[in-house]
Tab-separated table of C-alpha atoms and ligand atoms in Angstrom:
chain	number	residue	atom	x	y	z
A	1208	UNK	CA	-58.616	22.923	-6.990
A	1209	UNK	CA	-58.829	19.883	-9.274
A	1210	UNK	CA	-61.766	21.319	-11.277
A	1211	UNK	CA	-59.417	24.080	-12.478
A	1212	UNK	CA	-56.903	21.684	-14.148
A	1213	UNK	CA	-56.960	21.520	-17.776
A	1214	UNK	CA	-56.991	18.369	-19.402
A	1215	UNK	CA	-53.419	19.083	-20.788
A	1216	UNK	CA	-52.276	19.718	-17.291
A	1217	UNK	CA	-53.928	16.494	-15.890
A	1218	UNK	CA	-52.000	14.596	-18.776
A	1219	UNK	CA	-48.804	16.037	-17.531
A	1220	UNK	CA	-49.353	15.321	-14.061
A	1221	UNK	CA	-50.101	11.788	-14.756
A	1222	UNK	CA	-47.012	11.308	-17.202
A	1223	UNK	CA	-44.829	12.786	-14.248
A	1224	UNK	CA	-46.537	10.224	-11.930
A	1225	UNK	CA	-46.056	7.568	-14.555
A	1226	UNK	CA	-42.350	8.295	-14.974
A	1227	UNK	CA	-41.795	8.552	-11.119
A	1228	UNK	CA	-43.289	5.067	-10.528
A	1229	UNK	CA	-41.211	3.713	-13.579
A	1230	UNK	CA	-38.120	5.122	-12.041
A	1231	UNK	CA	-39.031	3.857	-8.510
A	1232	UNK	CA	-39.479	0.311	-10.128
A	1233	UNK	CA	-35.844	0.703	-11.397
A	1234	UNK	CA	-34.298	1.963	-7.880
A	1235	UNK	CA	-33.125	0.652	-4.708
A	1236	UNK	CA	-33.707	1.965	-1.160
A	1237	UNK	CA	-30.712	1.166	0.802
A	1238	UNK	CA	-30.292	1.086	4.659
A	1239	UNK	CA	-26.865	1.391	5.837
A	1240	UNK	CA	-24.391	2.808	8.545
A	1241	UNK	CA	-21.632	3.732	6.364
A	1242	UNK	CA	-21.370	7.469	7.144
A	1243	UNK	CA	-17.734	8.082	7.953
A	1244	UNK	CA	-15.483	9.635	5.374
A	1245	UNK	CA	-13.878	6.275	4.158
A	1246	UNK	CA	-17.408	4.528	4.473
A	1247	UNK	CA	-19.147	6.949	2.388
A	1248	UNK	CA	-16.377	7.046	-0.186
A	1249	UNK	CA	-16.750	3.233	-0.470
A	1250	UNK	CA	-20.492	3.416	-0.584
A	1251	UNK	CA	-20.205	6.007	-3.562
A	1252	UNK	CA	-18.362	3.272	-5.457
A	1253	UNK	CA	-21.550	1.006	-5.154
A	1254	UNK	CA	-24.003	3.978	-5.936
A	1255	UNK	CA	-22.309	5.042	-9.097
A	1256	UNK	CA	-22.016	1.553	-10.293
A	1257	UNK	CA	-25.583	1.040	-10.174
A	1258	UNK	CA	-26.441	4.467	-11.446
A	1259	UNK	CA	-24.269	3.450	-14.370
A	1260	UNK	CA	-26.606	0.686	-14.689
A	1261	UNK	CA	-29.712	2.815	-14.550
A	1262	UNK	CA	-30.665	2.007	-11.102
A	1263	UNK	CA	-31.473	4.802	-8.769
A	1264	UNK	CA	-30.470	5.029	-5.254
A	1265	UNK	CA	-32.512	6.289	-2.375
A	1266	UNK	CA	-30.128	6.619	0.790
A	1267	UNK	CA	-31.100	5.694	4.261
A	1268	UNK	CA	-28.255	6.341	6.175
A	1269	UNK	CA	-28.254	5.505	10.172
A	1270	UNK	CA	-25.112	6.822	11.818
A	1271	UNK	CA	-23.441	4.509	14.395
A	1272	UNK	CA	-20.471	2.318	14.014
A	1273	UNK	CA	-21.145	-1.300	14.137
A	1274	UNK	CA	-24.616	-0.796	13.088
A	1275	UNK	CA	-26.356	-1.031	16.450
A	1276	UNK	CA	-28.634	1.943	15.508
A	1277	UNK	CA	-29.135	0.820	11.942
A	1278	UNK	CA	-30.816	-2.165	13.310
A	1279	UNK	CA	-33.045	-0.544	15.666
A	1280	UNK	CA	-34.271	1.683	12.824
A	1281	UNK	CA	-34.594	-1.231	10.694
A	1282	UNK	CA	-36.907	-2.982	12.963
A	1283	UNK	CA	-39.254	-0.067	13.192
A	1284	UNK	CA	-39.371	0.191	9.321
A	1285	UNK	CA	-40.221	-3.447	8.871
A	1286	UNK	CA	-42.627	-3.429	11.565
A	1287	UNK	CA	-44.527	-0.635	9.917
A	1288	UNK	CA	-44.654	-2.660	6.813
A	1289	UNK	CA	-42.088	-0.772	4.847
A	1290	UNK	CA	-38.817	-2.693	4.294
A	1291	UNK	CA	-36.032	-1.331	2.426
A	1292	UNK	CA	-34.828	-3.173	-0.738
A	1293	UNK	CA	-31.567	-3.960	0.761
A	1294	UNK	CA	-30.110	-3.687	4.096
A	1295	UNK	CA	-26.072	-3.555	5.062
A	1296	UNK	CA	-26.177	-6.446	7.759
A	1297	UNK	CA	-23.706	-8.519	9.674
A	1298	UNK	CA	-23.704	-12.310	10.224
A	1299	UNK	CA	-26.477	-13.841	12.686
A	1300	UNK	CA	-28.626	-10.691	12.186
A	1301	UNK	CA	-29.158	-11.764	8.427
A	1302	UNK	CA	-30.004	-15.292	9.651
A	1303	UNK	CA	-32.511	-13.788	12.282
A	1304	UNK	CA	-34.421	-11.691	9.525
A	1305	UNK	CA	-34.465	-14.995	7.378
A	1306	UNK	CA	-35.957	-16.987	10.250
A	1307	UNK	CA	-38.730	-14.356	10.365
A	1308	UNK	CA	-39.312	-14.936	6.746
A	1309	UNK	CA	-38.670	-11.233	5.820
A	1310	UNK	CA	-35.998	-11.804	3.062
A	1311	UNK	CA	-36.269	-12.440	-0.611
A	1312	UNK	CA	-34.729	-15.108	-2.627
A	1313	UNK	CA	-31.461	-14.612	-4.822
A	1314	UNK	CA	-31.197	-18.201	-6.043
A	1315	UNK	CA	-31.599	-17.465	-9.579
A	1316	UNK	CA	-28.899	-14.783	-9.923
A	1317	UNK	CA	-26.634	-16.868	-7.453
A	1318	UNK	CA	-26.719	-20.002	-9.817
A	1319	UNK	CA	-26.501	-18.021	-13.121
A	1320	UNK	CA	-23.227	-16.273	-11.745
A	1321	UNK	CA	-21.889	-19.414	-9.885
A	1322	UNK	CA	-21.641	-17.697	-6.585
A	1323	UNK	CA	-21.427	-21.063	-4.658
A	1324	UNK	CA	-17.877	-21.700	-6.258
A	1325	UNK	CA	-16.369	-18.211	-5.436
A	1326	UNK	CA	-18.017	-16.903	-2.277
A	1327	UNK	CA	-16.056	-18.509	0.658
A	1328	UNK	CA	-18.108	-21.003	2.660
A	1329	UNK	CA	-17.392	-19.022	5.876
A	1330	UNK	CA	-19.656	-16.091	4.370
A	1331	UNK	CA	-22.085	-18.500	2.683
A	1332	UNK	CA	-23.023	-19.519	6.170
A	1333	UNK	CA	-24.507	-16.009	6.426
A	1334	UNK	CA	-25.695	-15.379	2.778
A	1335	UNK	CA	-27.877	-18.511	2.740
A	1336	UNK	CA	-30.702	-19.691	4.904
A	1337	UNK	CA	-32.426	-23.131	4.494
A	1338	UNK	CA	-30.276	-23.489	1.277
A	1339	UNK	CA	-31.667	-20.416	-0.254
A	1340	UNK	CA	-29.402	-17.358	-1.063
A	1341	UNK	CA	-30.834	-14.246	0.774
A	1342	UNK	CA	-27.876	-11.812	1.049
A	1343	UNK	CA	-25.134	-10.706	-1.187
A	1344	UNK	CA	-21.841	-10.212	0.689
A	1345	UNK	CA	-19.865	-7.201	-0.313
A	1346	UNK	CA	-16.492	-7.620	1.640
A	1347	UNK	CA	-14.775	-9.322	4.352
A	1348	UNK	CA	-13.392	-7.213	7.270
A	1349	UNK	CA	-11.411	-8.367	10.266
A	1350	UNK	CA	-11.116	-7.094	13.745
A	1351	UNK	CA	-7.684	-8.054	14.980
A	1352	UNK	CA	-5.706	-5.175	13.479
A	1353	UNK	CA	-3.369	-2.504	14.835
A	1354	UNK	CA	-3.188	0.843	13.048
A	1355	UNK	CA	0.099	2.748	14.038
A	1356	UNK	CA	1.390	6.297	13.306
A	1357	UNK	CA	4.513	5.803	11.448
A	1358	UNK	CA	6.345	8.727	12.626
A	1359	UNK	CA	5.429	7.825	16.200
A	1360	UNK	CA	6.648	4.422	15.801
A	1361	UNK	CA	9.877	5.385	14.355
A	1362	UNK	CA	10.627	7.785	17.140
A	1363	UNK	CA	9.807	4.892	19.402
A	1364	UNK	CA	12.699	2.751	17.837
A	1365	UNK	CA	10.412	1.394	14.732
A	1366	UNK	CA	9.895	-1.987	15.802
A	1367	UNK	CA	6.528	-3.591	15.263
A	1368	UNK	CA	5.490	-4.952	18.694
A	1369	UNK	CA	5.632	-8.882	18.453
A	1370	UNK	CA	3.796	-9.588	21.608
A	1371	UNK	CA	1.825	-8.190	24.482
A	1372	UNK	CA	5.003	-7.081	26.581
A	1373	UNK	CA	6.377	-5.245	23.534
A	1374	UNK	CA	3.107	-3.819	22.880
A	1375	UNK	CA	2.942	-2.320	26.369
A	1376	UNK	CA	6.591	-1.075	26.070
A	1377	UNK	CA	5.481	0.768	22.854
A	1378	UNK	CA	2.465	2.380	24.447
A	1379	UNK	CA	4.949	3.507	27.270
A	1380	UNK	CA	7.059	5.056	24.647
A	1381	UNK	CA	4.144	6.828	23.204
A	1382	UNK	CA	3.302	8.248	26.467
A	1383	UNK	CA	6.964	9.640	26.815
A	1384	UNK	CA	6.373	11.314	23.441
A	1385	UNK	CA	3.498	13.203	24.853
A	1386	UNK	CA	0.989	11.730	22.622
A	1387	UNK	CA	-2.289	9.737	23.647
A	1388	UNK	CA	-0.937	6.071	23.280
A	1389	UNK	CA	-4.412	4.516	22.301
A	1390	UNK	CA	-6.822	6.236	20.139
A	1391	UNK	CA	-10.090	4.870	21.275
A	1392	UNK	CA	-13.921	5.707	21.287
A	1393	UNK	CA	-15.997	4.611	24.384
A	1394	UNK	CA	-18.836	2.787	22.786
A	1395	UNK	CA	-19.756	-0.636	23.650
A	1396	UNK	CA	-19.106	-2.100	20.199
A	1397	UNK	CA	-15.651	-0.605	20.147
A	1398	UNK	CA	-14.743	-1.875	23.501
A	1399	UNK	CA	-16.030	-5.243	22.222
A	1400	UNK	CA	-13.862	-4.839	19.031
A	1401	UNK	CA	-10.740	-4.504	21.408
A	1402	UNK	CA	-11.925	-7.396	23.322
A	1403	UNK	CA	-11.987	-9.699	20.163
A	1404	UNK	CA	-8.236	-9.091	19.561
A	1405	UNK	CA	-7.244	-9.303	23.315
A	1406	UNK	CA	-9.227	-12.754	23.612
A	1407	UNK	CA	-7.756	-13.961	20.369
A	1408	UNK	CA	-4.267	-13.010	21.462
A	1409	UNK	CA	-4.593	-15.581	24.318
A	1410	UNK	CA	-4.749	-18.306	21.628
A	1411	UNK	CA	-7.279	-19.742	18.877
A	1412	UNK	CA	-8.610	-22.418	20.944
A	1413	UNK	CA	-9.426	-20.027	23.834
A	1414	UNK	CA	-11.355	-17.735	21.267
A	1415	UNK	CA	-12.963	-20.387	19.807
A	1416	UNK	CA	-14.113	-22.043	22.995
A	1417	UNK	CA	-15.034	-18.625	24.493
A	1418	UNK	CA	-17.089	-16.863	21.827
A	1419	UNK	CA	-18.101	-19.681	19.164
A	1420	UNK	CA	-18.729	-22.767	21.636
A	1421	UNK	CA	-19.651	-20.320	24.475
A	1422	UNK	CA	-18.278	-22.921	26.811
A	1423	UNK	CA	-19.092	-21.986	30.355
A	1424	UNK	CA	-15.790	-23.070	31.809
A	1425	UNK	CA	-13.827	-21.175	29.463
A	1426	UNK	CA	-15.937	-17.971	29.942
A	1427	UNK	CA	-15.341	-18.333	33.660
A	1428	UNK	CA	-11.815	-19.269	33.422
A	1429	UNK	CA	-8.497	-17.854	34.833
A	1430	UNK	CA	-7.429	-17.082	31.244
A	1431	UNK	CA	-10.669	-14.765	30.861
A	1432	UNK	CA	-9.537	-12.986	33.864
A	1433	UNK	CA	-6.221	-12.380	32.220
A	1434	UNK	CA	-8.096	-10.942	29.114
A	1435	UNK	CA	-10.046	-8.409	31.454
A	1436	UNK	CA	-6.735	-7.675	33.157
A	1437	UNK	CA	-5.425	-6.840	29.667
A	1438	UNK	CA	-8.454	-4.692	28.980
A	1439	UNK	CA	-7.852	-2.616	32.288
A	1440	UNK	CA	-4.166	-2.247	31.215
A	1441	UNK	CA	-5.133	-0.844	27.789
A	1442	UNK	CA	-7.693	1.443	29.271
A	1443	UNK	CA	-4.929	3.028	31.162
A	1444	UNK	CA	-3.461	4.347	27.798
A	1445	UNK	CA	-6.743	6.056	26.463
A	1446	UNK	CA	-7.234	9.920	26.825
A	1447	UNK	CA	-9.734	11.468	29.072
A	1448	UNK	CA	-12.074	12.320	26.292
A	1449	UNK	CA	-12.650	8.825	25.004
A	1450	UNK	CA	-16.280	8.412	26.309
A	1451	UNK	CA	-18.688	8.100	23.443
A	1452	UNK	CA	-16.068	9.293	20.721
A	1453	UNK	CA	-16.914	7.693	17.289
A	1454	UNK	CA	-14.412	5.269	15.924
A	1455	UNK	CA	-13.363	7.432	12.989
A	1456	UNK	CA	-12.464	10.426	15.172
A	1457	UNK	CA	-10.155	7.975	17.052
A	1458	UNK	CA	-8.798	7.013	13.733
A	1459	UNK	CA	-8.342	10.613	12.902
A	1460	UNK	CA	-6.033	10.913	16.149
A	1461	UNK	CA	-3.680	8.383	14.597
A	1462	UNK	CA	-3.741	10.102	11.226
A	1463	UNK	CA	-3.034	13.579	12.857
A	1464	UNK	CA	-0.149	12.159	15.144
A	1465	UNK	CA	-2.001	12.894	18.178
A	1466	UNK	CA	-2.067	9.364	19.197
A	1467	UNK	CA	0.000	6.258	18.592
A	1468	UNK	CA	-2.194	3.451	17.864
A	1469	UNK	CA	-5.859	2.393	17.299
A	1470	UNK	CA	-7.178	-1.148	17.830
A	1471	UNK	CA	-9.581	-1.252	15.188
A	1472	UNK	CA	-11.238	-3.412	12.243
A	1473	UNK	CA	-9.708	-2.552	8.845
A	1474	UNK	CA	-12.270	-0.063	7.878
A	1475	UNK	CA	-10.029	2.116	9.778
A	1476	UNK	CA	-7.824	1.658	6.672
A	1477	UNK	CA	-10.638	3.575	4.730
A	1478	UNK	CA	-10.027	6.732	7.053
A	1479	UNK	CA	-6.373	6.881	6.444
A	1480	UNK	CA	-6.799	6.309	2.586
A	1481	UNK	CA	-9.407	8.991	2.442
A	1482	UNK	CA	-7.180	11.255	4.341
A	1483	UNK	CA	-4.339	10.679	1.514
A	1484	UNK	CA	-2.233	8.734	3.758
A	1485	UNK	CA	0.001	5.551	2.544
A	1486	UNK	CA	0.644	2.338	4.433
A	1487	UNK	CA	4.299	1.823	5.198
A	1488	UNK	CA	4.846	5.862	4.886
A	1489	UNK	CA	2.438	7.257	7.110
A	1490	UNK	CA	0.969	4.405	8.931
A	1491	UNK	CA	1.668	0.830	9.583
A	1492	UNK	CA	-0.870	-2.007	9.724
A	1493	UNK	CA	-0.340	-5.173	11.726
A	1494	UNK	CA	-2.145	-7.936	13.326
A	1495	UNK	CA	-2.757	-7.444	17.152
A	1496	UNK	CA	0.450	-8.741	18.848
A	1497	UNK	CA	0.070	-12.578	19.146
A	1498	UNK	CA	-2.633	-13.009	16.564
A	1499	UNK	CA	-0.803	-13.256	13.238
A	1500	UNK	CA	-2.072	-16.242	11.405
A	1501	UNK	CA	-5.693	-15.885	12.668
A	1502	UNK	CA	-8.400	-13.916	11.517
A	1503	UNK	CA	-11.689	-12.797	13.434
A	1504	UNK	CA	-13.786	-11.662	10.362
A	1505	UNK	CA	-16.884	-9.951	9.640
A	1506	UNK	CA	-18.578	-9.580	6.275
A	1507	UNK	CA	-20.844	-6.782	5.281
A	1508	UNK	CA	-23.778	-8.310	3.236
A	1509	UNK	CA	-26.701	-6.719	1.714
A	1510	UNK	CA	-29.844	-8.589	3.038
A	1511	UNK	CA	-32.393	-8.556	0.378
A	1512	UNK	CA	-35.950	-8.041	1.758
A	1513	UNK	CA	-39.169	-9.162	0.338
A	1514	UNK	CA	-40.412	-6.374	-1.811
A	1515	UNK	CA	-43.163	-5.520	-4.291
A	1516	UNK	CA	-42.875	-7.561	-7.486
A	1517	UNK	CA	-41.918	-4.356	-9.415
A	1518	UNK	CA	-39.034	-3.731	-7.203
A	1519	UNK	CA	-37.396	-7.167	-7.610
A	1520	UNK	CA	-35.756	-6.558	-10.747
A	1521	UNK	CA	-33.409	-3.887	-9.454
A	1522	UNK	CA	-32.808	-5.809	-6.309
A	1523	UNK	CA	-31.474	-8.684	-8.367
A	1524	UNK	CA	-29.441	-6.086	-10.586
A	1525	UNK	CA	-27.918	-4.821	-7.454
A	1526	UNK	CA	-27.175	-8.223	-6.047
A	1527	UNK	CA	-25.489	-9.161	-9.210
A	1528	UNK	CA	-23.515	-5.708	-9.423
A	1529	UNK	CA	-22.153	-6.433	-5.917
A	1530	UNK	CA	-20.829	-9.706	-6.945
A	1531	UNK	CA	-18.931	-8.681	-9.877
A	1532	UNK	CA	-15.402	-9.032	-9.626
A	1533	UNK	CA	-14.410	-5.701	-11.184
A	1534	UNK	CA	-16.671	-4.150	-8.731
A	1535	UNK	CA	-15.543	-6.179	-5.659
A	1536	UNK	CA	-11.913	-4.829	-6.239
A	1537	UNK	CA	-12.826	-1.279	-6.807
A	1538	UNK	CA	-15.023	-1.203	-3.743
A	1539	UNK	CA	-12.894	-3.010	-1.364
A	1540	UNK	CA	-9.661	-1.011	-2.182
A	1541	UNK	CA	-11.428	2.046	-0.817
A	1542	UNK	CA	-13.345	0.414	1.992
A	1543	UNK	CA	-10.284	-1.192	3.393
A	1544	UNK	CA	-11.747	-4.993	3.388
A	1545	UNK	CA	-10.964	-7.794	1.461
A	1546	UNK	CA	-13.039	-9.212	-1.514
A	1547	UNK	CA	-16.058	-11.474	-0.711
A	1548	UNK	CA	-14.935	-13.620	-3.675
A	1549	UNK	CA	-11.786	-15.826	-3.680
A	1550	UNK	CA	-11.130	-15.041	-7.490
A	1551	UNK	CA	-10.420	-11.294	-7.212
A	1552	UNK	CA	-6.849	-10.265	-7.948
A	1553	UNK	CA	-5.172	-8.284	-5.380
A	1554	UNK	CA	-3.299	-6.109	-8.182
A	1555	UNK	CA	-5.104	-3.036	-7.121
A	1556	UNK	CA	-4.899	-3.248	-3.296
A	1557	UNK	CA	-2.164	-1.631	-1.340
A	1558	UNK	CA	0.116	-3.529	1.028
A	1559	UNK	CA	-2.380	-3.682	3.889
A	1560	UNK	CA	-5.119	-4.754	1.489
A	1561	UNK	CA	-2.644	-7.411	-0.048
A	1562	UNK	CA	-2.101	-8.587	3.543
A	1563	UNK	CA	-5.726	-8.901	4.285
A	1564	UNK	CA	-6.447	-10.976	1.283
A	1565	UNK	CA	-3.411	-13.197	2.049
A	1566	UNK	CA	-3.980	-13.607	5.878
A	1567	UNK	CA	-7.676	-14.425	5.122
A	1568	UNK	CA	-6.850	-17.257	2.553
A	1569	UNK	CA	-4.314	-18.640	5.061
A	1570	UNK	CA	-6.576	-18.569	7.855
A	1571	UNK	CA	-9.404	-20.039	6.021
A	1572	UNK	CA	-6.804	-22.989	4.939
A	1573	UNK	CA	-5.450	-23.560	8.605
A	1574	UNK	CA	-8.749	-23.529	10.343
A	1575	UNK	CA	-8.127	-20.343	12.129
A	1576	UNK	CA	-10.707	-18.233	10.314
A	1577	UNK	CA	-13.319	-17.371	12.973
A	1578	UNK	CA	-16.331	-14.980	13.238
A	1579	UNK	CA	-15.912	-11.806	15.042
A	1580	UNK	CA	-17.730	-11.787	18.411
A	1581	UNK	CA	-17.822	-7.906	18.409
A	1582	UNK	CA	-19.404	-7.634	14.918
A	1583	UNK	CA	-22.170	-10.365	15.006
A	1584	UNK	CA	-20.190	-13.267	13.486
A	1585	UNK	CA	-19.971	-15.406	16.436
A	1586	UNK	CA	-23.489	-15.150	18.012
A	1587	UNK	CA	-26.937	-13.992	17.510
A	1588	UNK	CA	-27.551	-10.342	18.742
A	1589	UNK	CA	-28.920	-11.394	22.243
A	1590	UNK	CA	-25.740	-13.161	23.405
A	1591	UNK	CA	-23.466	-10.466	21.585
A	1592	UNK	CA	-25.221	-7.801	23.468
A	1593	UNK	CA	-24.821	-9.751	26.767
A	1594	UNK	CA	-21.106	-9.878	26.051
A	1595	UNK	CA	-20.998	-6.218	25.293
A	1596	UNK	CA	-22.593	-5.221	28.338
A	1597	UNK	CA	-20.236	-6.945	30.537
A	1598	UNK	CA	-17.073	-5.932	28.485
A	1599	UNK	CA	-18.109	-2.132	28.562
A	1600	UNK	CA	-18.802	-2.106	32.309
A	1601	UNK	CA	-15.403	-3.662	33.075
A	1602	UNK	CA	-13.681	-1.458	30.617
A	1603	UNK	CA	-15.151	1.511	32.516
A	1604	UNK	CA	-14.057	0.352	35.808
A	1605	UNK	CA	-17.619	-0.791	37.164
A	1606	UNK	CA	-16.531	-4.488	37.396
A	1607	UNK	CA	-13.225	-5.831	38.588
A	1608	UNK	CA	-11.712	-8.602	36.357
A	1609	UNK	CA	-13.028	-11.402	38.610
A	1610	UNK	CA	-16.597	-9.889	38.742
A	1611	UNK	CA	-16.386	-9.555	35.032
A	1612	UNK	CA	-15.473	-13.060	34.707
A	1613	UNK	CA	-18.231	-14.159	36.873
A	1614	UNK	CA	-20.726	-11.945	35.135
A	1615	UNK	CA	-19.576	-13.053	31.585
A	1616	UNK	CA	-20.330	-16.695	32.255
A	1617	UNK	CA	-23.744	-15.905	33.864
A	1618	UNK	CA	-24.787	-13.380	31.352
A	1619	UNK	CA	-24.132	-15.601	28.153
A	1620	UNK	CA	-25.800	-18.576	29.954
A	1621	UNK	CA	-28.939	-16.497	30.307
A	1622	UNK	CA	-28.801	-15.162	26.902
A	1623	UNK	CA	-28.092	-18.407	24.941
B	3064	GAL	C1	-18.543	-2.890	11.009
B	3064	GAL	C2	-18.969	-2.945	9.499
B	3064	GAL	C3	-17.763	-2.105	8.739
B	3064	GAL	C4	-17.782	-0.684	9.355
B	3064	GAL	C5	-17.906	-0.731	10.806
B	3064	GAL	C6	-17.881	0.696	11.407
B	3064	GAL	O1	-19.634	-3.416	11.664
B	3064	GAL	O2	-18.593	-4.334	8.927
B	3064	GAL	O3	-18.138	-2.208	7.383
B	3064	GAL	O4	-18.733	0.134	8.685
B	3064	GAL	O5	-18.720	-1.543	11.378
B	3064	GAL	O6	-18.907	1.333	11.100
């Protein structure tokens, strides 16, 4: 075939190839799990921002809340020598990749833009490895939230539950209203997200000793049995079709008034906003009863992989764009999270967003800001997955609370 191409045609082909590779050099390939309506809307803010700066976007979405599937796909990509430019990642996973020497270096851009002074230390613990910047944090989410349908709450007397007993009384009232009291999707990471909040509701010290310190006595304690008993109680309020349901479909049940509450991180707010719902009018956000003042956080960061030299400029531009205060506000207003910098005004945020920002600052000052176990900010994946396994089996009735307590302590010890 080739011999039939005219010189002009060959020149044209070569020019096209030239412009393709020039575009590729000014582009980023991004692996992420932001595929729900609210998540995609937030991601679009980032895509458009970069496109406005002349950086093209190659999308690599891997569906699956919490990122379990995305991390499996990533491993395959890197193993085949084909790492993406940037990867949405949580906590200890970032450090694991850094340990393997797979990540690039953002020190120059971080120094020029003074990231050290404005990004909270709790996040820097995961954005830096061995003193070098390896990831750009885009937000701060937290897991100890409750999302309530306002009309259902009003019909139940309108009072936000202040403690566990009041929460249970409210769930009973939702049952009487004929709606599903708790909207939930039976997937290990979602079960674990509720477990974060339930364990925290038994005290900061308890959460810290159990999930951060992995103290065997705490993991095997009578208090831990109480945490599992609470999970059993909550399980009795979910509908028959909960197994395997995606988290955003559970959010939709609350949005549509088919369910009363969802226990979920504040990415759920992204779904309410996307559906045109307003906090205070259509839904209520509150901390899981008994946990006001504490925050179990997870921060989505873009871990920057080692890529060919010609791809580095676009990678650095992406990192810089993510940390711009204007972008931080625009993105997090849509995502439901708080900004990853301390100097972003809360002006454009709704009441739940303002509360997220305030709660975060207070918890940080009071020493009650702790990494989320369910979202990879308390332990490396090996320990996290060991905990997921026990929590899910107990939630599904395969283990009694007593058995779960014994298994939890043993599983964590083996995975450490
Ligand atoms: C979390 C992540 C959030 C949200 C959620 C559900 O781990 O931090 O940004 O995407 O998963 O997919």
